[in-house]
Amino acid sequence: MAQRTVIPFGPQHPVLPEPIQLKLTLKDEIVEEALPHIGYVHRGVEKAAERMDYTQNVFLVERICGICSFIHALCYCQGLERLMGLEVPRRAAYLRVIWSELHRLQSHHLWLGLYADAFGFESLFMEFWRSREMLMDIFEKTAGSRVIISACCIGGVRRDISDQHLQETLETLKMLEAAFDKSSEVMLNDYTVKKRTVGKGILPADKAILLGAAGPVLRASGVEQDARQTGFAAYDELRVEPVVETAGDCYARAKVRIRECRQSLDLVRRAIAGLPDTDIAVRPKGRPNGRTISRVEQPRGELLYFLAANGTQKLDRLRVRTPTFANVAPLVHMLPGCEVADVPVIVLSIDPCISCTER
Amino acid sequence: MGLIDIARSKSPWILHFDAGACNGCDIELLACLTPVYDVERFGIINIGNPKHADVLLVTGTVNKRSARVLRNLYDQMPEPKAVVAIGACALSGGVFHQCYNILGGVDSVLPVDVYVPGCAPKPEAIIEGVVMALGKMQEREHARKRGAA
């Protein structure tokens, strides 16, 4: 006799570092419906951004998400620079790429670890997080802080990376790549891992587009879209080819992120090799006026800021659209039909960042 | 000190709850568990069940929705227990202190034993916070026993 049960998944769950609640309607072991309940980390950043000075906002938007804080600051600064007509020096643009890609690497390592933990592979989690510490050391060395590095400012970057630190970064990346080769091999080819991920949570390409998926979730379904192709910062010179997989399941999403890690390693090396020797920032003059949209690629997908300024020190409106918000709808579509034991794996496969989503 | 007290103070199990953080503190907290910092060698385990936990680690500001969950988790933990607030947001609300949805720091909802400042605090600081919380927990337990005797 099939019985329907409602199980709350979260807000406090061992797999989730952040609180989100999914109400799962089960028929025996099979999920019939998933209903997300959010609001546990809503802080009201958008409203706070209207109250604060536009230069102070850089520090506020960095704290929308601690995992990709630099990319949030980059998106905000880029929008303001467009409104104020500032030309960012080339060295600053390259440094922005270096820090962005390091953040992407760090974020993907973090995710790969948490993902391994979601299907109970704790030693793989430890392996990824051990290599991630090398990246945290690079941040601490180059920017002075491990998590929220506050390196981006309006008009450029706050600090330069010395030649010695660039060399040390390259050395560290070499070590990182060796470690990454080993652990990603397990993630991709291990029999047990494949059993847990292949064919789970399939999202077909047409559905992905229809539901507005973003980032690796979209690319794992075979859609070629990456905001880095728009050529912000120095991506116009350092061309990026989107990483695409076609299967659309959890395995493909992991594979996209693993391949993106290699791409990021390559990008950091190319950016360091081609680093121009100019100033690192221009001084902002005047006050921002007008409206603009700024797009960048976050580790989780496309991040979009809408800025409305009125010629004073305070903004009229700051609207943030984050990739995880876009990925919640595909997630709700993926879950029905799966077994309850697969729920943590599928939920994590979209790389949920709830603090971005709720702000 | 009884055997159970000794065991508790040597292997505190922690429960982590994000009451509205930006993730910065959360990932630093998770980093404590990984090989470079490895708190497991001190017997510290991150556990998902509040009924097994000794120390509650709270990151982030408390908002109107998470306050109830936080209170609920705290009430489910058995005595003796300690609360550690991690990061500027958990201390006072941090950069979000005037946002409309924010109640303030963790101490607006729960009695906090140890405050770990920083944005985000380094893993070393978090580990020290947990160790300090253990000391306070023991002190309180002694005082309680003296009062009972």
Short mmCIF file of C-alpha atoms in Angstrom, two decimals:
data_model
loop_
_atom_site.label_atom_id
_atom_site.label_comp_id
_atom_site.label_asym_id
_atom_site.label_seq_id
_atom_site.Cartn_x
_atom_site.Cartn_y
_atom_site.Cartn_z
CA MET A 1 0.00 0.00 0.00
CA ALA A 2 1.63 3.20 -1.14
CA GLN A 3 1.45 5.89 1.45
CA ARG A 4 2.16 9.57 0.99
CA THR A 5 4.45 11.15 3.54
CA VAL A 6 5.77 14.69 3.79
CA ILE A 7 9.37 14.92 4.96
CA PRO A 8 11.04 18.24 5.70
CA PHE A 9 14.58 18.36 4.28
CA GLY A 10 16.33 21.15 6.17
CA PRO A 11 16.55 23.96 7.22
CA GLN A 12 19.24 22.41 9.37
CA HIS A 13 20.61 19.36 7.57
CA PRO A 14 24.07 17.76 7.74
CA VAL A 15 24.53 17.99 3.99
CA LEU A 16 23.58 21.62 3.71
CA PRO A 17 25.94 24.21 5.11
CA GLU A 18 23.14 26.70 4.69
CA PRO A 19 19.50 26.69 5.69
CA ILE A 20 16.95 25.98 3.01
CA GLN A 21 13.92 23.83 3.50
CA LEU A 22 12.51 21.42 0.95
CA LYS A 23 9.20 19.84 1.76
CA LEU A 24 9.36 16.45 0.07
CA THR A 25 6.16 14.60 -0.65
CA LEU A 26 7.06 10.92 -0.82
CA LYS A 27 5.22 7.92 -2.13
CA ASP A 28 7.12 5.10 -0.47
CA GLU A 29 10.73 5.89 -1.35
CA ILE A 30 10.01 7.98 -4.41
CA VAL A 31 9.80 11.76 -4.34
CA GLU A 32 6.58 13.02 -5.88
CA GLU A 33 6.88 16.69 -5.23
CA ALA A 34 9.45 19.07 -3.77
CA LEU A 35 8.49 22.46 -2.44
CA PRO A 36 11.26 24.87 -1.47
CA HIS A 37 10.81 27.20 1.48
CA ILE A 38 13.31 30.01 1.69
CA GLY A 39 13.90 33.07 3.82
CA TYR A 40 16.25 31.74 6.49
CA VAL A 41 19.18 33.87 5.38
CA HIS A 42 17.37 36.86 3.99
CA ARG A 43 19.06 40.01 5.25
CA GLY A 44 17.84 42.78 2.99
CA VAL A 45 21.06 43.71 1.21
CA GLU A 46 19.31 45.41 -1.69
CA LYS A 47 17.54 47.83 0.62
CA ALA A 48 20.71 48.40 2.63
CA ALA A 49 22.52 49.30 -0.59
CA GLU A 50 20.12 52.20 -1.09
CA ARG A 51 20.95 53.56 2.34
CA MET A 52 24.71 53.35 2.10
CA ASP A 53 27.18 55.38 0.12
CA TYR A 54 27.96 53.92 -3.31
CA THR A 55 31.60 53.41 -2.36
CA GLN A 56 30.65 51.67 0.89
CA ASN A 57 28.39 49.36 -1.09
CA VAL A 58 31.44 47.54 -2.47
CA PHE A 59 31.97 46.07 0.99
CA LEU A 60 28.30 45.31 1.36
CA VAL A 61 27.90 43.43 -1.93
CA GLU A 62 31.05 41.42 -1.18
CA ARG A 63 29.20 40.06 1.81
CA ILE A 64 26.26 38.84 -0.26
CA CYS A 65 28.26 35.66 -0.69
CA GLY A 66 31.47 34.71 1.04
CA ILE A 67 32.41 32.04 -1.49
CA CYS A 68 32.56 34.26 -4.55
CA SER A 69 32.84 37.64 -2.84
CA PHE A 70 35.35 39.02 -5.33
CA ILE A 71 33.05 38.35 -8.28
CA HIS A 72 30.16 40.15 -6.59
CA ALA A 73 32.37 43.18 -6.00
CA LEU A 74 33.60 42.98 -9.59
CA CYS A 75 30.06 42.97 -10.95
CA TYR A 76 29.08 45.98 -8.85
CA CYS A 77 32.23 47.98 -9.62
CA GLN A 78 31.92 47.20 -13.31
CA GLY A 79 28.41 48.64 -13.39
CA LEU A 80 29.43 51.78 -11.57
CA GLU A 81 32.48 52.24 -13.78
CA ARG A 82 30.21 52.18 -16.80
CA LEU A 83 27.92 54.80 -15.25
CA MET A 84 30.84 57.04 -14.32
CA GLY A 85 32.69 56.54 -17.59
CA LEU A 86 35.82 55.12 -16.01
CA GLU A 87 38.36 53.22 -18.06
CA VAL A 88 39.89 50.49 -15.91
CA PRO A 89 43.66 50.11 -16.44
CA ARG A 90 44.60 46.90 -18.24
CA ARG A 91 46.68 45.57 -15.35
CA ALA A 92 43.69 45.95 -13.07
CA ALA A 93 41.51 44.09 -15.57
CA TYR A 94 44.02 41.24 -15.68
CA LEU A 95 44.33 41.14 -11.90
CA ARG A 96 40.55 40.98 -11.71
CA VAL A 97 40.61 37.95 -13.98
CA ILE A 98 43.29 36.30 -11.86
CA TRP A 99 41.35 36.76 -8.63
CA SER A 100 38.04 35.82 -10.25
CA GLU A 101 39.45 32.60 -11.63
CA LEU A 102 41.10 31.76 -8.32
CA HIS A 103 37.73 32.27 -6.69
CA ARG A 104 36.13 30.00 -9.25
CA LEU A 105 38.75 27.34 -8.58
CA GLN A 106 38.24 27.69 -4.85
CA SER A 107 34.48 27.54 -5.19
CA HIS A 108 34.56 24.47 -7.42
CA HIS A 109 36.96 22.71 -5.05
CA LEU A 110 34.63 23.52 -2.20
CA TRP A 111 31.69 22.19 -4.15
CA LEU A 112 33.44 19.01 -5.29
CA GLY A 113 34.27 18.31 -1.65
CA LEU A 114 30.76 18.93 -0.38
CA TYR A 115 29.38 16.90 -3.24
CA ALA A 116 31.60 13.97 -2.33
CA ASP A 117 30.40 14.31 1.23
CA ALA A 118 26.78 14.25 0.02
CA PHE A 119 27.15 10.72 -1.25
CA GLY A 120 29.19 9.71 1.74
CA PHE A 121 32.70 9.72 0.29
CA GLU A 122 34.35 11.52 3.16
CA SER A 123 37.97 10.93 2.22
CA LEU A 124 37.40 12.51 -1.19
CA PHE A 125 35.85 15.51 0.57
CA MET A 126 39.01 15.79 2.65
CA GLU A 127 41.23 15.51 -0.44
CA PHE A 128 39.48 18.36 -2.24
CA TRP A 129 39.44 20.55 0.83
CA ARG A 130 43.11 19.93 1.44
CA SER A 131 43.97 21.21 -2.03
CA ARG A 132 41.58 24.09 -1.53
CA GLU A 133 43.73 25.32 1.36
CA MET A 134 46.50 26.05 -1.15
CA LEU A 135 44.16 28.50 -2.87
CA MET A 136 43.24 30.07 0.45
CA ASP A 137 46.95 30.57 1.08
CA ILE A 138 47.25 32.35 -2.26
CA PHE A 139 44.41 34.70 -1.30
CA GLU A 140 45.98 35.39 2.05
CA LYS A 141 49.32 36.06 0.44
CA THR A 142 48.10 38.27 -2.39
CA ALA A 143 45.14 40.06 -0.82
CA GLY A 144 45.68 39.75 2.93
CA SER A 145 42.56 37.78 3.74
CA ARG A 146 41.35 34.25 3.23
CA VAL A 147 37.70 34.59 2.43
CA ILE A 148 36.49 38.11 1.82
CA ILE A 149 39.47 39.60 0.08
CA SER A 150 38.16 43.13 -0.66
CA ALA A 151 40.58 43.47 -3.54
CA CYS A 152 38.20 45.10 -6.01
CA CYS A 153 37.41 48.79 -5.85
CA ILE A 154 35.67 51.26 -8.12
CA GLY A 155 38.14 52.10 -10.88
CA GLY A 156 40.42 49.11 -10.54
CA VAL A 157 41.86 46.94 -7.81
CA ARG A 158 43.00 47.92 -4.36
CA ARG A 159 46.36 46.22 -4.42
CA ASP A 160 48.90 44.87 -6.85
CA ILE A 161 50.36 41.39 -6.88
CA SER A 162 54.15 41.53 -6.80
CA ASP A 163 56.26 39.50 -9.21
CA GLN A 164 57.44 37.30 -6.38
CA HIS A 165 53.87 36.52 -5.37
CA LEU A 166 52.95 35.79 -8.97
CA GLN A 167 55.79 33.29 -9.15
CA GLU A 168 54.74 31.70 -5.89
CA THR A 169 51.15 31.53 -7.15
CA LEU A 170 52.30 29.66 -10.24
CA GLU A 171 54.29 27.24 -8.09
CA THR A 172 51.29 26.63 -5.86
CA LEU A 173 49.05 26.07 -8.86
CA LYS A 174 51.46 23.41 -10.09
CA MET A 175 51.08 21.56 -6.79
CA LEU A 176 47.34 22.12 -6.87
CA GLU A 177 47.03 20.67 -10.34
CA ALA A 178 48.89 17.51 -9.34
CA ALA A 179 46.54 17.02 -6.38
CA PHE A 180 43.54 17.88 -8.52
CA ASP A 181 44.49 15.30 -11.15
CA LYS A 182 44.40 12.58 -8.53
CA SER A 183 41.14 13.54 -6.85
CA SER A 184 39.22 14.43 -10.01
CA GLU A 185 40.21 11.03 -11.43
CA VAL A 186 38.33 9.41 -8.53
CA MET A 187 35.36 11.71 -8.95
CA LEU A 188 35.05 10.86 -12.63
CA ASN A 189 35.97 7.18 -12.83
CA ASP A 190 35.23 5.56 -9.50
CA TYR A 191 32.63 2.80 -9.79
CA THR A 192 30.74 3.76 -6.63
CA VAL A 193 30.71 7.47 -7.43
CA LYS A 194 29.35 6.75 -10.89
CA LYS A 195 26.66 4.55 -9.39
CA ARG A 196 25.49 7.47 -7.29
CA THR A 197 25.67 10.17 -9.93
CA VAL A 198 25.18 8.85 -13.47
CA GLY A 199 21.61 9.27 -14.65
CA LYS A 200 20.43 11.02 -11.49
CA GLY A 201 18.50 14.26 -11.67
CA ILE A 202 18.39 14.56 -15.44
CA LEU A 203 17.61 17.98 -16.86
CA PRO A 204 17.07 17.99 -20.65
CA ALA A 205 18.35 20.97 -22.64
CA ASP A 206 14.92 22.29 -23.62
CA LYS A 207 13.76 22.20 -20.00
CA ALA A 208 16.98 23.86 -18.86
CA ILE A 209 16.32 26.79 -21.19
CA LEU A 210 12.63 26.92 -20.35
CA LEU A 211 13.23 26.96 -16.60
CA GLY A 212 16.05 29.49 -16.91
CA ALA A 213 18.93 27.39 -15.56
CA ALA A 214 22.31 29.07 -15.27
CA GLY A 215 25.98 28.23 -15.18
CA PRO A 216 27.27 24.66 -14.95
CA VAL A 217 23.71 23.31 -14.62
CA LEU A 218 22.82 24.84 -17.98
CA ARG A 219 26.10 23.86 -19.61
CA ALA A 220 25.83 20.27 -18.36
CA SER A 221 22.56 20.05 -20.30
CA GLY A 222 24.33 20.94 -23.52
CA VAL A 223 23.61 24.66 -23.79
CA GLU A 224 26.61 26.73 -24.71
CA GLN A 225 26.36 29.84 -22.59
CA ASP A 226 28.94 31.56 -20.46
CA ALA A 227 28.86 35.22 -19.47
CA ARG A 228 32.64 35.34 -19.82
CA GLN A 229 32.08 35.30 -23.57
CA THR A 230 30.76 38.88 -23.28
CA GLY A 231 34.37 39.90 -22.64
CA PHE A 232 34.18 41.80 -19.36
CA ALA A 233 37.38 42.60 -17.43
CA ALA A 234 40.18 41.07 -19.51
CA TYR A 235 38.14 38.20 -20.92
CA ASP A 236 38.05 40.04 -24.26
CA GLU A 237 41.74 39.21 -24.69
CA LEU A 238 41.79 35.96 -22.74
CA ARG A 239 39.14 34.16 -24.72
CA VAL A 240 37.03 31.56 -22.95
CA GLU A 241 35.30 28.63 -24.58
CA PRO A 242 32.25 27.44 -22.61
CA VAL A 243 32.62 23.94 -21.16
CA VAL A 244 29.69 21.87 -22.37
CA GLU A 245 28.46 18.38 -21.52
CA THR A 246 25.31 16.87 -22.92
CA ALA A 247 24.04 14.25 -20.46
CA GLY A 248 22.37 16.73 -18.09
CA ASP A 249 22.70 14.49 -15.03
CA CYS A 250 24.60 14.88 -11.76
CA TYR A 251 27.67 13.24 -13.26
CA ALA A 252 27.72 15.72 -16.15
CA ARG A 253 27.42 18.64 -13.75
CA ALA A 254 30.41 17.39 -11.80
CA LYS A 255 32.32 16.87 -15.03
CA VAL A 256 31.60 20.42 -16.20
CA ARG A 257 32.94 21.81 -12.95
CA ILE A 258 36.04 19.62 -13.10
CA ARG A 259 36.75 20.76 -16.63
CA GLU A 260 36.12 24.35 -15.61
CA CYS A 261 38.75 23.98 -12.90
CA ARG A 262 41.29 23.08 -15.59
CA GLN A 263 40.11 26.01 -17.67
CA SER A 264 40.54 28.34 -14.70
CA LEU A 265 44.05 27.03 -14.07
CA ASP A 266 44.86 27.74 -17.68
CA LEU A 267 43.30 31.21 -17.53
CA VAL A 268 45.23 32.20 -14.41
CA ARG A 269 48.48 31.10 -16.07
CA ARG A 270 47.68 32.97 -19.27
CA ALA A 271 46.67 36.08 -17.33
CA ILE A 272 49.89 36.01 -15.30
CA ALA A 273 51.96 35.50 -18.45
CA GLY A 274 50.30 38.41 -20.23
CA LEU A 275 50.01 40.76 -17.26
CA PRO A 276 50.51 44.31 -18.61
CA ASP A 277 52.57 46.84 -16.70
CA THR A 278 50.20 49.77 -16.07
CA ASP A 279 48.55 51.45 -13.09
CA ILE A 280 46.17 49.36 -11.05
CA ALA A 281 43.38 51.89 -10.49
CA VAL A 282 41.97 55.18 -11.68
CA ARG A 283 40.44 57.65 -9.28
CA PRO A 284 36.67 57.91 -9.63
CA LYS A 285 35.49 61.44 -10.37
CA GLY A 286 31.99 62.80 -9.96
CA ARG A 287 28.92 60.84 -9.00
CA PRO A 288 27.19 58.03 -10.89
CA ASN A 289 24.08 58.88 -12.84
CA GLY A 290 21.80 56.75 -15.00
CA ARG A 291 20.91 53.10 -15.19
CA THR A 292 22.91 50.11 -16.25
CA ILE A 293 23.11 46.34 -16.17
CA SER A 294 26.30 44.51 -15.34
CA ARG A 295 26.85 40.82 -16.11
CA VAL A 296 29.62 38.54 -14.96
CA GLU A 297 30.12 34.79 -14.66
CA GLN A 298 30.11 33.48 -11.14
CA PRO A 299 31.21 29.91 -10.33
CA ARG A 300 27.51 29.02 -10.14
CA GLY A 301 26.43 30.81 -13.28
CA GLU A 302 25.61 34.23 -14.56
CA LEU A 303 25.36 37.05 -12.05
CA LEU A 304 23.47 40.17 -13.00
CA TYR A 305 23.34 43.54 -11.27
CA PHE A 306 20.96 46.30 -12.16
CA LEU A 307 22.03 49.71 -10.90
CA ALA A 308 19.96 52.86 -10.91
CA ALA A 309 21.86 55.98 -9.82
CA ASN A 310 20.61 59.54 -9.55
CA GLY A 311 23.72 61.70 -9.39
CA THR A 312 23.95 61.66 -5.60
CA GLN A 313 26.04 59.59 -3.24
CA LYS A 314 23.30 57.04 -2.83
CA LEU A 315 21.87 54.64 -5.38
CA ASP A 316 18.18 54.61 -6.23
CA ARG A 317 18.11 50.87 -6.66
CA LEU A 318 20.42 47.91 -6.68
CA ARG A 319 18.94 44.71 -8.01
CA VAL A 320 20.87 41.46 -7.82
CA ARG A 321 19.97 38.36 -9.76
CA THR A 322 21.97 35.40 -8.64
CA PRO A 323 22.51 32.08 -10.43
CA THR A 324 21.26 29.86 -7.61
CA PHE A 325 17.92 31.61 -7.70
CA ALA A 326 17.73 30.70 -11.38
CA ASN A 327 18.68 27.11 -10.56
CA VAL A 328 16.02 26.49 -7.91
CA ALA A 329 13.28 26.07 -10.53
CA PRO A 330 15.26 23.39 -12.45
CA LEU A 331 15.98 21.69 -9.11
CA VAL A 332 12.29 21.44 -8.29
CA HIS A 333 11.84 19.91 -11.74
CA MET A 334 14.71 17.39 -11.25
CA LEU A 335 13.59 15.98 -7.90
CA PRO A 336 10.23 14.30 -8.66
CA GLY A 337 10.76 10.65 -9.50
CA CYS A 338 14.05 10.23 -7.68
CA GLU A 339 14.64 8.15 -4.58
CA VAL A 340 14.83 9.91 -1.26
CA ALA A 341 18.45 8.78 -0.82
CA ASP A 342 19.40 10.68 -3.95
CA VAL A 343 17.90 13.96 -2.79
CA PRO A 344 21.08 15.29 -1.11
CA VAL A 345 23.15 14.48 -4.22
CA ILE A 346 20.71 16.16 -6.59
CA VAL A 347 20.24 19.20 -4.36
CA LEU A 348 23.99 19.67 -4.12
CA SER A 349 24.49 19.12 -7.84
CA ILE A 350 23.14 22.61 -8.57
CA ASP A 351 25.73 24.00 -6.13
CA PRO A 352 23.19 25.90 -4.05
CA CYS A 353 24.37 29.17 -2.57
CA ILE A 354 21.46 30.24 -0.43
CA SER A 355 23.05 33.40 0.90
CA CYS A 356 23.34 34.66 -2.69
CA THR A 357 19.78 33.65 -3.45
CA GLU A 358 18.17 35.35 -0.50
CA ARG A 359 20.63 38.17 0.10
CA MET B 1 34.68 15.54 37.99
CA GLY B 2 32.81 12.45 36.90
CA LEU B 3 33.72 10.20 34.02
CA ILE B 4 31.04 11.63 31.75
CA ASP B 5 32.25 15.16 32.35
CA ILE B 6 35.82 14.19 31.52
CA ALA B 7 34.70 12.47 28.33
CA ARG B 8 32.59 15.46 27.32
CA SER B 9 35.36 17.95 27.83
CA LYS B 10 37.76 15.82 25.81
CA SER B 11 35.53 15.26 22.81
CA PRO B 12 33.03 18.03 22.28
CA TRP B 13 30.66 17.43 19.40
CA ILE B 14 29.70 20.54 17.55
CA LEU B 15 26.50 21.57 15.85
CA HIS B 16 26.72 24.26 13.22
CA PHE B 17 23.86 26.51 12.27
CA ASP B 18 23.94 29.29 9.74
CA ALA B 19 21.43 31.84 10.97
CA GLY B 20 21.95 34.23 8.07
CA ALA B 21 25.62 34.38 7.18
CA CYS B 22 27.27 35.16 3.86
CA ASN B 23 28.92 31.69 3.84
CA GLY B 24 32.32 33.16 4.60
CA CYS B 25 32.30 31.97 8.21
CA ASP B 26 30.61 28.70 7.30
CA ILE B 27 33.34 27.67 4.91
CA GLU B 28 35.99 28.65 7.43
CA LEU B 29 34.21 26.52 9.98
CA LEU B 30 34.14 23.59 7.58
CA ALA B 31 37.81 24.21 6.81
CA CYS B 32 38.51 23.52 10.51
CA LEU B 33 37.38 19.94 9.95
CA THR B 34 39.62 19.32 6.96
CA PRO B 35 43.19 17.99 6.94
CA VAL B 36 45.10 21.27 7.31
CA TYR B 37 43.41 22.18 10.62
CA ASP B 38 41.81 18.83 11.42
CA VAL B 39 39.96 19.39 14.67
CA GLU B 40 38.99 15.75 14.68
CA ARG B 41 42.34 14.98 16.31
CA PHE B 42 40.98 16.77 19.41
CA GLY B 43 37.86 14.62 19.28
CA ILE B 44 35.75 17.41 17.81
CA ILE B 45 33.17 16.12 15.37
CA ASN B 46 30.65 18.12 13.38
CA ILE B 47 27.33 16.47 13.96
CA GLY B 48 23.99 17.15 12.34
CA ASN B 49 21.85 16.12 15.27
CA PRO B 50 21.32 18.69 18.05
CA LYS B 51 20.57 15.92 20.54
CA HIS B 52 24.14 14.66 20.26
CA ALA B 53 25.84 18.04 20.32
CA ASP B 54 27.68 19.83 23.12
CA VAL B 55 28.66 23.11 21.48
CA LEU B 56 26.45 25.14 19.18
CA LEU B 57 28.36 27.22 16.66
CA VAL B 58 26.29 29.98 15.13
CA THR B 59 27.41 32.02 12.15
CA GLY B 60 25.69 35.04 10.73
CA THR B 61 23.08 37.51 11.81
CA VAL B 62 19.81 36.28 13.21
CA ASN B 63 16.80 37.20 11.12
CA LYS B 64 13.14 36.94 11.85
CA ARG B 65 12.77 33.54 10.25
CA SER B 66 15.91 31.81 11.47
CA ALA B 67 15.47 32.93 15.11
CA ARG B 68 12.82 30.29 15.71
CA VAL B 69 14.95 27.51 14.19
CA LEU B 70 17.96 28.62 16.23
CA ARG B 71 15.98 28.65 19.47
CA ASN B 72 14.56 25.25 18.59
CA LEU B 73 18.01 23.74 18.00
CA TYR B 74 19.32 25.19 21.26
CA ASP B 75 16.41 23.80 23.24
CA GLN B 76 16.99 20.34 21.83
CA MET B 77 20.62 20.21 22.97
CA PRO B 78 21.24 18.42 26.27
CA GLU B 79 22.93 20.17 29.22
CA PRO B 80 25.75 21.09 29.66
CA LYS B 81 25.97 23.09 26.47
CA ALA B 82 27.72 26.16 25.17
CA VAL B 83 27.09 28.65 22.37
CA VAL B 84 29.84 30.17 20.27
CA ALA B 85 29.03 33.12 18.01
CA ILE B 86 31.33 33.24 14.98
CA GLY B 87 32.06 36.29 12.88
CA ALA B 88 31.17 39.96 12.99
CA CYS B 89 27.57 39.28 11.92
CA ALA B 90 26.93 36.83 14.74
CA LEU B 91 28.42 39.28 17.22
CA SER B 92 26.40 42.36 16.39
CA GLY B 93 24.87 42.07 12.95
CA GLY B 94 28.07 43.30 11.29
CA VAL B 95 27.69 45.01 7.96
CA PHE B 96 23.97 44.14 7.97
CA HIS B 97 23.22 45.61 11.39
CA GLN B 98 20.62 48.10 10.17
CA CYS B 99 18.88 45.89 7.63
CA TYR B 100 15.13 45.60 8.05
CA ASN B 101 15.05 41.84 8.44
CA ILE B 102 17.78 41.57 11.04
CA LEU B 103 17.18 41.08 14.75
CA GLY B 104 20.86 41.57 15.60
CA GLY B 105 23.57 39.30 16.87
CA VAL B 106 23.09 35.80 18.22
CA ASP B 107 22.87 37.17 21.78
CA SER B 108 19.52 38.72 20.92
CA VAL B 109 18.12 35.17 20.90
CA LEU B 110 20.46 32.92 22.88
CA PRO B 111 22.91 33.29 25.77
CA VAL B 112 26.32 33.37 24.07
CA ASP B 113 29.41 32.03 25.86
CA VAL B 114 32.20 32.91 23.45
CA TYR B 115 32.42 35.57 20.76
CA VAL B 116 34.84 34.97 17.88
CA PRO B 117 35.36 38.23 15.99
CA GLY B 118 36.51 38.62 12.40
CA CYS B 119 35.09 38.81 8.91
CA ALA B 120 35.59 35.96 8.37
CA PRO B 121 37.51 34.68 11.42
CA LYS B 122 40.39 32.37 10.58
CA PRO B 123 39.99 28.66 11.39
CA GLU B 124 42.57 29.00 14.18
CA ALA B 125 40.37 31.59 15.86
CA ILE B 126 37.31 29.38 15.57
CA ILE B 127 39.15 26.42 17.12
CA GLU B 128 40.27 28.63 19.99
CA GLY B 129 36.67 29.76 20.46
CA VAL B 130 35.48 26.18 20.80
CA VAL B 131 38.24 25.41 23.31
CA MET B 132 37.30 28.47 25.36
CA ALA B 133 33.65 27.43 25.29
CA LEU B 134 34.64 24.07 26.75
CA GLY B 135 36.37 25.78 29.65
CA LYS B 136 33.27 27.84 30.36
CA MET B 137 31.07 24.79 30.12
CA GLN B 138 33.16 22.99 32.73
CA GLU B 139 33.18 25.96 35.06
CA ARG B 140 29.44 26.20 34.87
CA GLU B 141 29.05 22.51 35.52
CA HIS B 142 31.29 22.74 38.61
CA ALA B 143 29.31 25.69 39.92
CA ARG B 144 26.08 23.79 39.39
CA LYS B 145 27.38 20.76 41.27
CA ARG B 146 28.69 22.88 44.14
CA GLY B 147 25.31 24.54 44.38
CA ALA B 148 23.58 21.16 44.49
CA ALA B 149 25.88 19.68 47.14
#
